[in-house]
């Protein structure tokens, strides 16, 4: 690549940007202190500038040696960016960064473009009177925020009552410009990484962020327990929000999901973002590679931004001692399927982001199991001595409308055990617990279930209704009721309308239902398929042994013994 | 990490090793020319040595500043390695590198440890007489090879007849030591990356390598059309081969798969290897990270070395012009799901490895489709204007007892197409072609089929008989015969004896059979599951739209229009 990229800031975001640039042989010039994280992962090629990314002279020097200038932090001098934009391509636009770095201006801009945000009021001065006026307008509690230079919770102060005015002014007063936000009682925080290219706005999936002490701690990709429609809505809202800014590159959009399932944009970052680290391992193209492609007008497609695996990211924060993050790294190295990113920031201060880890897995349940010991370590500084016995995550759910179906299911459960298939059994009646049934079926995928066996008798609706709430294969076992031969159960299960299939087996035949589950799992798992083959071979051997005995002792004796056994 | 790693050689393997070391903050000291690829991707931290990795003095200097010394190339001075191993940890052992760098000694060593290799004979001198003696012993053709300094086909010469003795001596004579290998008429080349840790030998999966002009061109992970048992056997053979060497680190094991499905070890590399590049994108831990963990005694587990996605790697070789690889890069940037690794070697020579790309996907068929345009570009230097319609490997087989069942199957086939599920349709009658039916069902697994749909009417034995011959899930569609309502078909299919399940859908309901197949595939494939979810959402939207119209125009008008459409 011929074009050189200049970056204001050389922290971890700059470092990961460089790591994405290296394989494409894009020269990245970093403006930051010598040996800043980004400068550690690329040769001193002569284009770096040692200095502060706030120093106008240094910025001008960076621009002189670069074709495109971008930022890894928004707290920069946008007037110098405006000036250099006459001679060098600045992405995203200085105008975008200027608007976003003033959080109140950001909110006003979003509101002007009809993007849903929390109601906000600018303070004329840092005084108790002004806070009183705000309390009248927004109600209490509200969130008092510094308009500029705020990050990781620094510059935020929750004002819960009028008694809080004093402490709030003490914490945020001085000569800062302040504004207040209406309190958002959200049920979840979501985030979407959006990339603006020269002619498109694309997005990564919606993720869930967990903050602790106002610092991002965990990111779950995709967001857990969030419906597809909310996932899509959040992506659309994030794209709409980013569309109203100028220039190209990655944007991190943080959102609140409210109790009524509506979404508010909380904050936008005009750069790669902590909530997008997971893309390095979980997506074909990472947020860093996407940022480079966007600002350099290289091709990028929506299909590059999809989630190939479920992922959880955990930040490594500085702890009580300057090297506690190194103890964390040593522990993380012992964990399975765990990618470690240390930032090379030297000694840690408490709460400083020193690195992160990402685990990936085929299911979120598995990913949660993988990350559990490290969350425990982060919380307690201790090793999880007896990790909960790898409670094998069930992959088959066996549901029944009533416990009276259990005797029929027993032989099938024995087959699942014989095949070492972890399963869960639940009672979820279509008629008596319709909501619980729907809830269970709807969440089966995110709970790691791959196949559901449902047993029911008479007006046997459970298998079909379960199938209506899940994209998983559902196997129906017609249970013979006390009255009749079970044909009612069979037809209730089998004769589903076009569009919602149930794999029906014969009346009371839970063995075949379990074997079918094993075959279904075996379709994608050679180990399981081998077990099915072994079962078939054993079963053939058993019948041939019977045939041998029949030959040996003759039909008359055989029949006698057979009847005696019955 | 406190320990510093010194590497002899700073080519692309060294560079990718550095890229794996950076996020762990492991300082890697490179001994090679200034600005060699590995030195481009880490700061000039003061530990690099400028010079040749063949220069004893330079190696001693590297050792003085490092805690562990390793290699990215085996053509090094092992006597200097032996010397420095008294003061610094050398991994793998100099003894391993010395044995392996002499290909004949390598073969002898493997034979002594009962590892299957091609029969080999050392030449006493480079003469026609010696070649005659070799021809008597090994037969013709045979492969003449240089014992040392051979790579990418350089140093190999096939001797087809006694007339080839002259040209062979001309090509390989001089003062090289030579040996000859019995000709291996292999059907496929396989490779396994093995990692030797302080107390374990672990392996990545078995991959398929395609060579062109003796240079590795493509790597398919996993190997295509290779049975599970051969895959495992290859891993076991590779681990056995590596176990007989000394020290720790990654080893690349290249193998031949012979027509009778036996395996021969071809060559071993005591370092990360071209056939393991795919691990960067496709496995939780790459071969480079695994090498670092092994030589530094950091934890590593077999579960870190599994394949999360199917992957294909294509080397970018230098072409006719010094910058043809840059044209390749520009093309590759346009492709979906494609990771690009350029090595930063400057100007290309023809056939020189300048970079590589890796595509990943949920299925090999999809990965093959993704890579196709770039293979075409590599072969022709031209852009594939109209990519061949993807000849996809069928994963669902639709079988019917008679072509009269086709009209019933039609709507189901349309669903399979809508879900982009590649399928095959065959006529295999249980009663009229019992042998063909059995043959087809028995070979379905090895033909890549994951699920079978079988349609039959009347005495409908096809689904059950098919299920008797395969461990795959079989979905049965009862077809309504000309006489009766189809209950005979339904019960013939559904009421299977315990032990052999058939997933039965309702009479003539091929749509539900196809949807069930999609759900079964989706049990192990999130992409397919999303398609099922989308189908369910669309179907819900369709019904709700009908409900809206019913509200709008009223039941009477609606019924009229409905009847008119019928």
PDB file of C-alpha atoms in Angstrom, chain A residues 345-531:
ATOM      1  CA  UNK A 345       1.559   0.209  29.009  1.00  0.00           C
ATOM      2  CA  UNK A 346       4.144  -0.519  31.686  1.00  0.00           C
ATOM      3  CA  UNK A 347       2.999  -0.183  35.279  1.00  0.00           C
ATOM      4  CA  UNK A 348      -0.693  -0.267  35.999  1.00  0.00           C
ATOM      5  CA  UNK A 349      -2.794   2.266  37.822  1.00  0.00           C
ATOM      6  CA  UNK A 350      -5.992   1.009  39.434  1.00  0.00           C
ATOM      7  CA  UNK A 351      -8.760   0.761  36.840  1.00  0.00           C
ATOM      8  CA  UNK A 352      -6.458   1.461  33.884  1.00  0.00           C
ATOM      9  CA  UNK A 353      -7.047  -0.750  30.856  1.00  0.00           C
ATOM     10  CA  UNK A 354      -3.911  -2.916  30.661  1.00  0.00           C
ATOM     11  CA  UNK A 355      -5.120  -5.547  28.215  1.00  0.00           C
ATOM     12  CA  UNK A 356      -8.077  -7.734  27.339  1.00  0.00           C
ATOM     13  CA  UNK A 357      -8.910 -11.358  26.658  1.00  0.00           C
ATOM     14  CA  UNK A 358     -11.436 -12.807  24.229  1.00  0.00           C
ATOM     15  CA  UNK A 359     -12.904 -16.294  24.314  1.00  0.00           C
ATOM     16  CA  UNK A 360     -14.830 -17.707  21.370  1.00  0.00           C
ATOM     17  CA  UNK A 361     -17.066 -20.752  21.048  1.00  0.00           C
ATOM     18  CA  UNK A 362     -19.831 -22.195  18.919  1.00  0.00           C
ATOM     19  CA  UNK A 363     -22.458 -21.322  21.550  1.00  0.00           C
ATOM     20  CA  UNK A 364     -22.774 -18.514  24.073  1.00  0.00           C
ATOM     21  CA  UNK A 365     -23.316 -21.077  26.835  1.00  0.00           C
ATOM     22  CA  UNK A 366     -19.923 -22.596  26.040  1.00  0.00           C
ATOM     23  CA  UNK A 367     -18.260 -19.176  25.844  1.00  0.00           C
ATOM     24  CA  UNK A 368     -19.710 -18.274  29.256  1.00  0.00           C
ATOM     25  CA  UNK A 369     -18.285 -21.464  30.714  1.00  0.00           C
ATOM     26  CA  UNK A 370     -14.863 -20.629  29.222  1.00  0.00           C
ATOM     27  CA  UNK A 371     -14.728 -17.085  30.604  1.00  0.00           C
ATOM     28  CA  UNK A 372     -16.102 -17.914  34.066  1.00  0.00           C
ATOM     29  CA  UNK A 373     -12.732 -18.582  35.784  1.00  0.00           C
ATOM     30  CA  UNK A 374     -11.287 -15.301  34.503  1.00  0.00           C
ATOM     31  CA  UNK A 375     -14.287 -13.221  35.631  1.00  0.00           C
ATOM     32  CA  UNK A 376     -13.841 -14.863  39.034  1.00  0.00           C
ATOM     33  CA  UNK A 377     -10.138 -14.011  38.981  1.00  0.00           C
ATOM     34  CA  UNK A 378     -10.831 -10.420  37.925  1.00  0.00           C
ATOM     35  CA  UNK A 379     -13.375 -10.036  40.730  1.00  0.00           C
ATOM     36  CA  UNK A 380     -11.491 -11.731  43.555  1.00  0.00           C
ATOM     37  CA  UNK A 381      -7.839 -11.961  42.504  1.00  0.00           C
ATOM     38  CA  UNK A 382      -8.175 -15.666  43.283  1.00  0.00           C
ATOM     39  CA  UNK A 383      -8.077 -18.782  41.148  1.00  0.00           C
ATOM     40  CA  UNK A 384     -11.416 -20.549  40.900  1.00  0.00           C
ATOM     41  CA  UNK A 385     -10.222 -23.624  42.812  1.00  0.00           C
ATOM     42  CA  UNK A 386     -12.997 -25.990  41.966  1.00  0.00           C
ATOM     43  CA  UNK A 387     -14.395 -24.750  38.722  1.00  0.00           C
ATOM     44  CA  UNK A 388     -17.976 -25.918  38.849  1.00  0.00           C
ATOM     45  CA  UNK A 389     -17.703 -29.446  37.547  1.00  0.00           C
ATOM     46  CA  UNK A 390     -17.921 -28.857  33.827  1.00  0.00           C
ATOM     47  CA  UNK A 391     -21.674 -29.133  34.172  1.00  0.00           C
ATOM     48  CA  UNK A 392     -21.947 -30.494  30.735  1.00  0.00           C
ATOM     49  CA  UNK A 393     -24.091 -28.125  28.816  1.00  0.00           C
ATOM     50  CA  UNK A 394     -27.216 -30.028  27.659  1.00  0.00           C
ATOM     51  CA  UNK A 395     -27.486 -30.232  23.865  1.00  0.00           C
ATOM     52  CA  UNK A 396     -30.794 -32.099  23.766  1.00  0.00           C
ATOM     53  CA  UNK A 397     -33.854 -30.853  25.633  1.00  0.00           C
ATOM     54  CA  UNK A 398     -36.532 -33.449  26.426  1.00  0.00           C
ATOM     55  CA  UNK A 399     -39.827 -31.761  27.171  1.00  0.00           C
ATOM     56  CA  UNK A 400     -43.108 -33.328  28.167  1.00  0.00           C
ATOM     57  CA  UNK A 401     -46.569 -31.971  28.738  1.00  0.00           C
ATOM     58  CA  UNK A 402     -46.988 -33.927  31.972  1.00  0.00           C
ATOM     59  CA  UNK A 403     -44.924 -36.041  34.346  1.00  0.00           C
ATOM     60  CA  UNK A 404     -47.181 -38.937  33.391  1.00  0.00           C
ATOM     61  CA  UNK A 405     -45.209 -39.059  30.122  1.00  0.00           C
ATOM     62  CA  UNK A 406     -41.995 -39.909  32.005  1.00  0.00           C
ATOM     63  CA  UNK A 407     -42.374 -43.712  31.956  1.00  0.00           C
ATOM     64  CA  UNK A 408     -42.698 -43.566  28.169  1.00  0.00           C
ATOM     65  CA  UNK A 409     -39.595 -41.338  27.950  1.00  0.00           C
ATOM     66  CA  UNK A 410     -37.462 -43.518  30.243  1.00  0.00           C
ATOM     67  CA  UNK A 411     -36.050 -45.877  27.553  1.00  0.00           C
ATOM     68  CA  UNK A 412     -35.218 -42.864  25.355  1.00  0.00           C
ATOM     69  CA  UNK A 413     -33.372 -41.112  28.182  1.00  0.00           C
ATOM     70  CA  UNK A 414     -31.358 -44.321  28.674  1.00  0.00           C
ATOM     71  CA  UNK A 415     -30.354 -44.168  25.001  1.00  0.00           C
ATOM     72  CA  UNK A 416     -29.250 -40.514  25.341  1.00  0.00           C
ATOM     73  CA  UNK A 417     -27.122 -41.523  28.333  1.00  0.00           C
ATOM     74  CA  UNK A 418     -25.694 -44.498  26.420  1.00  0.00           C
ATOM     75  CA  UNK A 419     -24.637 -42.095  23.644  1.00  0.00           C
ATOM     76  CA  UNK A 420     -23.155 -39.655  26.239  1.00  0.00           C
ATOM     77  CA  UNK A 421     -25.482 -36.915  25.027  1.00  0.00           C
ATOM     78  CA  UNK A 422     -25.977 -34.317  27.778  1.00  0.00           C
ATOM     79  CA  UNK A 423     -29.694 -33.601  28.068  1.00  0.00           C
ATOM     80  CA  UNK A 424     -32.146 -31.596  30.139  1.00  0.00           C
ATOM     81  CA  UNK A 425     -35.684 -32.759  30.968  1.00  0.00           C
ATOM     82  CA  UNK A 426     -38.433 -30.183  31.564  1.00  0.00           C
ATOM     83  CA  UNK A 427     -42.201 -30.173  31.952  1.00  0.00           C
ATOM     84  CA  UNK A 428     -43.678 -27.509  29.678  1.00  0.00           C
ATOM     85  CA  UNK A 429     -47.329 -28.031  28.899  1.00  0.00           C
ATOM     86  CA  UNK A 430     -48.605 -26.333  25.774  1.00  0.00           C
ATOM     87  CA  UNK A 431     -52.033 -25.958  27.348  1.00  0.00           C
ATOM     88  CA  UNK A 432     -51.340 -25.444  31.040  1.00  0.00           C
ATOM     89  CA  UNK A 433     -48.091 -23.421  30.843  1.00  0.00           C
ATOM     90  CA  UNK A 434     -48.272 -21.830  27.396  1.00  0.00           C
ATOM     91  CA  UNK A 435     -46.017 -18.875  28.336  1.00  0.00           C
ATOM     92  CA  UNK A 436     -43.334 -21.034  29.950  1.00  0.00           C
ATOM     93  CA  UNK A 437     -43.457 -23.409  26.979  1.00  0.00           C
ATOM     94  CA  UNK A 438     -42.945 -20.481  24.565  1.00  0.00           C
ATOM     95  CA  UNK A 439     -40.201 -19.002  26.723  1.00  0.00           C
ATOM     96  CA  UNK A 440     -38.359 -22.317  26.966  1.00  0.00           C
ATOM     97  CA  UNK A 441     -38.567 -23.021  23.243  1.00  0.00           C
ATOM     98  CA  UNK A 442     -37.568 -19.456  22.302  1.00  0.00           C
ATOM     99  CA  UNK A 443     -34.437 -19.501  24.439  1.00  0.00           C
ATOM    100  CA  UNK A 444     -33.343 -23.042  23.524  1.00  0.00           C
ATOM    101  CA  UNK A 445     -30.838 -21.876  20.880  1.00  0.00           C
ATOM    102  CA  UNK A 446     -29.120 -19.385  23.162  1.00  0.00           C
ATOM    103  CA  UNK A 447     -28.974 -22.058  25.875  1.00  0.00           C
ATOM    104  CA  UNK A 448     -26.900 -24.237  23.582  1.00  0.00           C
ATOM    105  CA  UNK A 449     -29.642 -26.765  22.787  1.00  0.00           C
ATOM    106  CA  UNK A 450     -29.317 -28.332  19.337  1.00  0.00           C
ATOM    107  CA  UNK A 451     -32.342 -30.610  19.194  1.00  0.00           C
ATOM    108  CA  UNK A 452     -35.600 -30.908  21.161  1.00  0.00           C
ATOM    109  CA  UNK A 453     -37.584 -34.086  21.903  1.00  0.00           C
ATOM    110  CA  UNK A 454     -41.189 -33.383  22.843  1.00  0.00           C
ATOM    111  CA  UNK A 455     -43.646 -36.013  24.103  1.00  0.00           C
ATOM    112  CA  UNK A 456     -47.399 -35.551  24.311  1.00  0.00           C
ATOM    113  CA  UNK A 457     -50.622 -37.559  24.143  1.00  0.00           C
ATOM    114  CA  UNK A 458     -54.190 -36.978  22.978  1.00  0.00           C
ATOM    115  CA  UNK A 459     -54.597 -33.447  21.626  1.00  0.00           C
ATOM    116  CA  UNK A 460     -50.813 -33.533  21.469  1.00  0.00           C
ATOM    117  CA  UNK A 461     -49.851 -29.925  20.769  1.00  0.00           C
ATOM    118  CA  UNK A 462     -46.543 -29.669  22.612  1.00  0.00           C
ATOM    119  CA  UNK A 463     -44.194 -30.823  19.808  1.00  0.00           C
ATOM    120  CA  UNK A 464     -45.821 -28.607  17.172  1.00  0.00           C
ATOM    121  CA  UNK A 465     -46.085 -25.568  19.446  1.00  0.00           C
ATOM    122  CA  UNK A 466     -42.461 -26.007  20.505  1.00  0.00           C
ATOM    123  CA  UNK A 467     -41.445 -26.141  16.842  1.00  0.00           C
ATOM    124  CA  UNK A 468     -43.361 -22.895  16.280  1.00  0.00           C
ATOM    125  CA  UNK A 469     -41.078 -21.100  18.768  1.00  0.00           C
ATOM    126  CA  UNK A 470     -37.660 -22.427  17.762  1.00  0.00           C
ATOM    127  CA  UNK A 471     -35.609 -22.888  14.602  1.00  0.00           C
ATOM    128  CA  UNK A 472     -34.210 -26.159  16.034  1.00  0.00           C
ATOM    129  CA  UNK A 473     -35.293 -29.606  14.865  1.00  0.00           C
ATOM    130  CA  UNK A 474     -38.111 -30.908  17.092  1.00  0.00           C
ATOM    131  CA  UNK A 475     -38.790 -34.637  17.412  1.00  0.00           C
ATOM    132  CA  UNK A 476     -42.324 -35.549  18.460  1.00  0.00           C
ATOM    133  CA  UNK A 477     -43.204 -38.678  20.438  1.00  0.00           C
ATOM    134  CA  UNK A 478     -46.925 -39.486  20.340  1.00  0.00           C
ATOM    135  CA  UNK A 479     -47.849 -40.882  23.768  1.00  0.00           C
ATOM    136  CA  UNK A 480     -50.673 -43.420  23.909  1.00  0.00           C
ATOM    137  CA  UNK A 481     -53.421 -41.914  26.087  1.00  0.00           C
ATOM    138  CA  UNK A 482     -55.501 -43.975  28.524  1.00  0.00           C
ATOM    139  CA  UNK A 483     -58.290 -44.026  25.947  1.00  0.00           C
ATOM    140  CA  UNK A 484     -57.628 -45.205  22.392  1.00  0.00           C
ATOM    141  CA  UNK A 485     -54.593 -46.535  20.549  1.00  0.00           C
ATOM    142  CA  UNK A 486     -52.644 -43.243  20.287  1.00  0.00           C
ATOM    143  CA  UNK A 487     -53.602 -42.498  16.700  1.00  0.00           C
ATOM    144  CA  UNK A 488     -54.969 -39.154  17.964  1.00  0.00           C
ATOM    145  CA  UNK A 489     -51.544 -38.334  19.434  1.00  0.00           C
ATOM    146  CA  UNK A 490     -49.744 -39.465  16.266  1.00  0.00           C
ATOM    147  CA  UNK A 491     -51.849 -37.365  13.911  1.00  0.00           C
ATOM    148  CA  UNK A 492     -51.829 -34.324  16.245  1.00  0.00           C
ATOM    149  CA  UNK A 493     -48.047 -34.362  16.105  1.00  0.00           C
ATOM    150  CA  UNK A 494     -47.416 -35.431  12.527  1.00  0.00           C
ATOM    151  CA  UNK A 495     -49.997 -33.451  10.574  1.00  0.00           C
ATOM    152  CA  UNK A 496     -48.427 -30.025  11.053  1.00  0.00           C
ATOM    153  CA  UNK A 497     -49.243 -27.263   8.572  1.00  0.00           C
ATOM    154  CA  UNK A 498     -46.729 -26.468   5.870  1.00  0.00           C
ATOM    155  CA  UNK A 499     -43.996 -24.263   7.325  1.00  0.00           C
ATOM    156  CA  UNK A 500     -43.502 -25.820  10.746  1.00  0.00           C
ATOM    157  CA  UNK A 501     -42.156 -29.383  10.685  1.00  0.00           C
ATOM    158  CA  UNK A 502     -42.087 -31.939  13.494  1.00  0.00           C
ATOM    159  CA  UNK A 503     -40.042 -35.120  13.086  1.00  0.00           C
ATOM    160  CA  UNK A 504     -42.562 -37.689  14.227  1.00  0.00           C
ATOM    161  CA  UNK A 505     -41.755 -41.189  15.463  1.00  0.00           C
ATOM    162  CA  UNK A 506     -44.212 -43.981  16.252  1.00  0.00           C
ATOM    163  CA  UNK A 507     -46.436 -44.119  19.333  1.00  0.00           C
ATOM    164  CA  UNK A 508     -44.503 -44.387  22.620  1.00  0.00           C
ATOM    165  CA  UNK A 509     -41.249 -44.971  20.729  1.00  0.00           C
ATOM    166  CA  UNK A 510     -38.930 -42.785  22.783  1.00  0.00           C
ATOM    167  CA  UNK A 511     -36.020 -45.045  21.822  1.00  0.00           C
ATOM    168  CA  UNK A 512     -36.326 -44.039  18.193  1.00  0.00           C
ATOM    169  CA  UNK A 513     -36.743 -40.401  19.201  1.00  0.00           C
ATOM    170  CA  UNK A 514     -33.440 -40.538  21.109  1.00  0.00           C
ATOM    171  CA  UNK A 515     -31.716 -42.377  18.256  1.00  0.00           C
ATOM    172  CA  UNK A 516     -32.998 -39.752  15.850  1.00  0.00           C
ATOM    173  CA  UNK A 517     -31.545 -37.045  18.104  1.00  0.00           C
ATOM    174  CA  UNK A 518     -28.207 -38.873  18.013  1.00  0.00           C
ATOM    175  CA  UNK A 519     -28.374 -39.060  14.199  1.00  0.00           C
ATOM    176  CA  UNK A 520     -29.225 -35.350  13.994  1.00  0.00           C
ATOM    177  CA  UNK A 521     -26.256 -34.415  16.207  1.00  0.00           C
ATOM    178  CA  UNK A 522     -24.158 -36.863  14.191  1.00  0.00           C
ATOM    179  CA  UNK A 523     -24.977 -35.014  10.956  1.00  0.00           C
ATOM    180  CA  UNK A 524     -22.505 -32.345  12.065  1.00  0.00           C
ATOM    181  CA  UNK A 525     -20.322 -34.351  14.462  1.00  0.00           C
ATOM    182  CA  UNK A 526     -18.282 -37.331  13.258  1.00  0.00           C
ATOM    183  CA  UNK A 527     -17.735 -38.607  16.817  1.00  0.00           C
ATOM    184  CA  UNK A 528     -21.463 -38.885  17.404  1.00  0.00           C
ATOM    185  CA  UNK A 529     -21.945 -40.498  13.999  1.00  0.00           C
ATOM    186  CA  UNK A 530     -19.420 -43.179  14.966  1.00  0.00           C
ATOM    187  CA  UNK A 531     -21.522 -43.930  18.049  1.00  0.00           C
TER     188      UNK A 531
END
